[in-house]
Coordinates of C-alpha atoms and ligand atoms in Angstrom, one line a residue:
X1 CA -0.6 -9.9 18.6
X2 CA 0.9 -7.0 16.5
X3 CA -1.5 -4.4 17.9
X4 CA 0.9 -3.3 20.7
X5 CA 3.7 -2.9 18.2
X6 CA 1.3 -0.8 16.0
X7 CA 0.1 1.4 18.9
X8 CA 3.7 2.0 20.1
X9 CA 4.9 3.0 16.7
X10 CA 1.8 5.2 16.2
X11 CA 2.7 7.1 19.4
X12 CA 6.3 7.5 18.2
X13 CA 5.6 8.2 14.5
X14 CA 2.1 9.6 14.2
X15 CA 2.7 11.4 10.9
X16 CA 4.0 8.5 8.9
X17 CA 1.4 6.0 10.3
X18 CA -1.6 8.3 10.3
X19 CA -4.2 5.6 11.2
X20 CA -5.8 4.8 14.5
X21 CA -5.6 1.0 14.0
X22 CA -4.2 -1.6 11.6
X23 CA -6.5 -2.5 8.6
X24 CA -9.2 -5.1 9.4
X25 CA -9.0 -8.5 7.8
X26 CA -12.0 -7.6 5.6
X27 CA -10.2 -4.5 4.2
X28 CA -7.0 -6.5 3.7
X29 CA -8.9 -9.1 1.8
X30 CA -10.5 -6.4 -0.5
X31 CA -7.0 -4.9 -1.1
X32 CA -5.8 -8.3 -2.3
X33 CA -8.9 -9.2 -4.2
X34 CA -7.6 -7.9 -7.6
X35 CA -4.9 -10.6 -7.6
X36 CA -5.3 -13.2 -10.3
X37 CA -3.2 -16.0 -11.7
X38 CA -1.7 -13.6 -14.2
X39 CA -0.8 -10.7 -11.9
X40 CA 2.9 -11.5 -11.8
X41 CA 5.0 -10.0 -9.0
X42 CA 3.4 -7.8 -6.4
X43 CA 5.0 -5.0 -4.4
X44 CA 3.3 -3.9 -1.1
X45 CA 4.2 -0.5 0.2
X46 CA 3.6 0.8 3.8
X47 CA 3.0 -2.8 5.1
X48 CA 3.1 -1.9 8.8
X49 CA 2.4 -5.0 10.9
X50 CA 1.6 -7.2 7.8
X51 CA -2.2 -7.4 7.9
X52 CA -2.5 -6.9 4.1
X53 CA 0.7 -8.9 3.4
X54 CA -1.0 -12.1 4.8
X55 CA -4.0 -11.6 2.5
X56 CA -1.7 -11.1 -0.5
X57 CA 0.0 -14.4 0.2
X58 CA -3.4 -16.0 0.8
X59 CA -4.6 -14.8 -2.6
X60 CA -1.9 -17.0 -4.2
X61 CA 1.2 -14.8 -4.6
X62 CA 4.3 -16.9 -3.9
X63 CA 6.5 -15.4 -1.1
X64 CA 9.4 -14.9 -3.5
X65 CA 7.2 -12.9 -5.8
X66 CA 6.2 -10.4 -3.1
X67 CA 8.4 -7.5 -2.2
X68 CA 7.5 -5.5 0.9
X69 CA 8.5 -1.8 1.2
X70 CA 8.3 -0.2 4.7
X71 CA 10.3 2.7 6.1
X72 CA 9.8 2.0 9.8
X73 CA 12.7 -0.2 11.1
X74 CA 10.6 -1.8 13.9
X75 CA 7.9 -2.8 11.5
X76 CA 10.6 -4.1 9.1
X77 CA 12.1 -6.3 11.7
X78 CA 8.7 -7.8 12.5
X79 CA 7.9 -8.2 8.8
X80 CA 11.2 -10.0 8.2
X81 CA 10.5 -12.4 11.1
X82 CA 6.9 -13.1 9.9
X83 CA 7.6 -13.4 6.2
X84 CA 11.2 -14.7 5.9
X85 CA 10.7 -15.8 2.3
X86 CA 9.5 -12.4 1.1
X87 CA 11.8 -9.6 -0.1
X88 CA 11.4 -7.1 2.8
X89 CA 13.0 -3.7 1.9
X90 CA 13.5 -1.0 4.5
X91 CA 13.2 2.1 2.3
X92 CA 11.2 5.1 1.4
X93 CA 8.5 4.2 -1.1
X94 CA 9.6 7.3 -3.1
X95 CA 12.4 5.2 -4.5
X96 CA 10.1 2.5 -5.9
X97 CA 11.0 3.3 -9.5
X98 CA 14.7 2.4 -8.8
X99 CA 14.0 -1.1 -7.7
X100 CA 15.6 -3.8 -9.9
X101 CA 12.4 -5.9 -10.2
X102 CA 10.8 -7.3 -13.4
X103 CA 7.3 -8.3 -14.2
X104 CA 5.6 -6.4 -11.4
X105 CA 1.9 -6.3 -12.1
X106 CA 0.5 -4.7 -9.0
X107 CA 1.4 -2.3 -6.2
X108 CA -0.7 -2.6 -3.1
X109 CA -0.5 0.4 -0.8
X110 CA -1.3 0.9 2.9
X111 CA 0.4 4.3 2.9
X112 CA -1.5 7.2 4.3
X113 CA -1.3 8.8 0.9
X114 CA -3.6 11.9 1.4
X115 CA -1.6 13.0 4.5
X116 CA 1.6 12.9 2.4
X117 CA 2.7 16.1 0.7
X118 CA 1.8 16.3 -3.0
X119 CA 5.4 16.2 -4.4
X120 CA 6.1 13.1 -2.4
X121 CA 2.8 11.5 -3.5
X122 CA 3.9 12.2 -7.1
X123 CA 7.2 10.5 -6.6
X124 CA 5.6 7.5 -5.1
X125 CA 2.9 7.2 -7.8
X126 CA 5.3 7.9 -10.7
X127 CA 7.8 5.3 -9.2
X128 CA 5.0 2.7 -8.9
X129 CA 3.9 3.0 -12.5
X130 CA 7.5 3.2 -13.8
X131 CA 8.1 -0.1 -11.9
X132 CA 5.0 -1.9 -13.2
X133 CA 4.4 -3.6 -16.5
X134 CA 1.9 -2.0 -18.9
X135 CA -1.6 -2.4 -17.5
X136 CA -0.2 -2.5 -13.9
X137 CA -2.7 -1.8 -11.1
X138 CA -2.1 0.4 -8.1
X139 CA -4.4 -0.5 -5.2
X140 CA -4.9 2.1 -2.4
X141 CA -7.6 2.6 0.3
X142 CA -8.8 5.8 1.9
X143 CA -11.1 6.7 4.8
X144 CA -12.4 9.9 3.1
X145 CA -15.0 10.6 0.4
X146 CA -12.5 11.5 -2.3
X147 CA -10.0 9.4 -4.3
X148 CA -6.8 8.8 -2.3
X149 CA -4.5 10.4 -4.8
X150 CA -4.5 14.3 -5.2
X151 CA -6.1 15.5 -8.5
X152 CA -2.9 17.1 -9.7
X153 CA -1.0 13.9 -9.1
X154 CA -3.7 11.8 -10.9
X155 CA -3.5 14.2 -13.8
X156 CA 0.3 14.3 -14.0
X157 CA 0.4 10.5 -14.1
X158 CA -2.6 10.1 -16.4
X159 CA -4.6 7.9 -14.1
X160 CA -8.1 6.5 -14.2
X161 CA -9.7 4.5 -11.3
X162 CA -12.5 2.3 -10.1
X163 CA -13.7 1.6 -6.6
X164 CA -14.1 -1.7 -4.9
X165 CA -16.6 -2.6 -2.2
X166 CA -16.6 -0.2 0.8
X167 CA -15.5 -2.0 3.9
X168 CA -17.7 -1.0 6.9
X169 CA -16.0 -3.3 9.3
X170 CA -12.8 -1.3 9.6
X171 CA -11.8 1.5 11.9
X172 CA -12.8 3.9 10.3
X173 CA -14.7 2.4 7.3
X174 CA -12.5 2.4 4.2
X175 CA -12.9 2.4 0.4
X176 CA -10.3 0.6 -1.7
X177 CA -9.5 2.1 -5.1
X178 CA -7.7 0.6 -8.1
X179 CA -5.8 3.0 -10.3
X180 CA -4.5 2.3 -13.8
X181 CA -3.0 4.4 -16.6
X182 CA -5.5 5.8 -19.0
X183 CA -5.5 3.7 -22.2
Ligands
LIG201 C1 -1.5 3.4 8.1 S1 0.0 2.4 8.3 C2 -0.7 1.0 7.4 C3 -0.2 -0.3 7.9 C4 -0.8 -1.6 7.3 N1 -0.6 -1.6 5.8 C5 -2.3 -1.6 7.5 O1 -3.1 -1.4 6.5 O2 -2.7 -1.8 8.7 C6 1.0 3.2 7.1 C7 2.4 2.6 7.0 O3 3.1 3.2 5.9 C8 4.5 3.4 6.3 N2 5.0 4.5 5.5 C9 4.6 5.8 5.6 N3 5.3 6.6 4.7 C10 6.1 5.7 4.0 C11 7.0 5.9 2.9 N4 7.3 7.0 2.4 N5 7.7 4.8 2.5 C12 7.5 3.5 3.1 N6 6.6 3.3 4.1 C13 5.9 4.4 4.6 C14 4.4 3.7 7.8 O4 5.6 3.4 8.5 C15 3.3 2.7 8.2 O5 3.8 1.4 8.5

């Protein structure tokens, strides 16, 4: 249903979308698999057509505890229509740290992070960890063999990571990573 919207926006904004298809349901499920009863609020960034959003809600996050950050106005309009009880924010994820949200335990990202210039990556990652409570998790997938955050940005933000199960049924296959602050 949302594939035509995705494809049309991909043609118009290839740099900010930077993917040949929306995430598969299997990848979306993996991205939401770290959610537990004690996660607190969740912020999703780069939600696109809402594939991962649906799995975050299915994992038990109440709609009012989910904020959705997306900079593309067409995707935002679709997200607002699909998820009227979530907090949909049309904004650049670089301003995450300024959001007036409390008790955020996880940021789940569908951003094409490695195609984003390093200083912008840094702003997004710093903002995400400034926003989250201590022990907060930043979940991000990548299609490539390396971690999806540049080494300099990982170092500047003092991050460690683990990988989840690789999702082969995705175009292309993708690996979800979970980043946390070094303890
Ligand atoms: C590859 S698409 C992912 C869509 C969806 N999450 C999925 O997995 O299918 C990347 C999305 O990130 C959004 N995006 C890119 N840069 C952004 C930024 N700086 N702030 C907010 N959204 C951004 C794009 O508009 C696009 O919707």
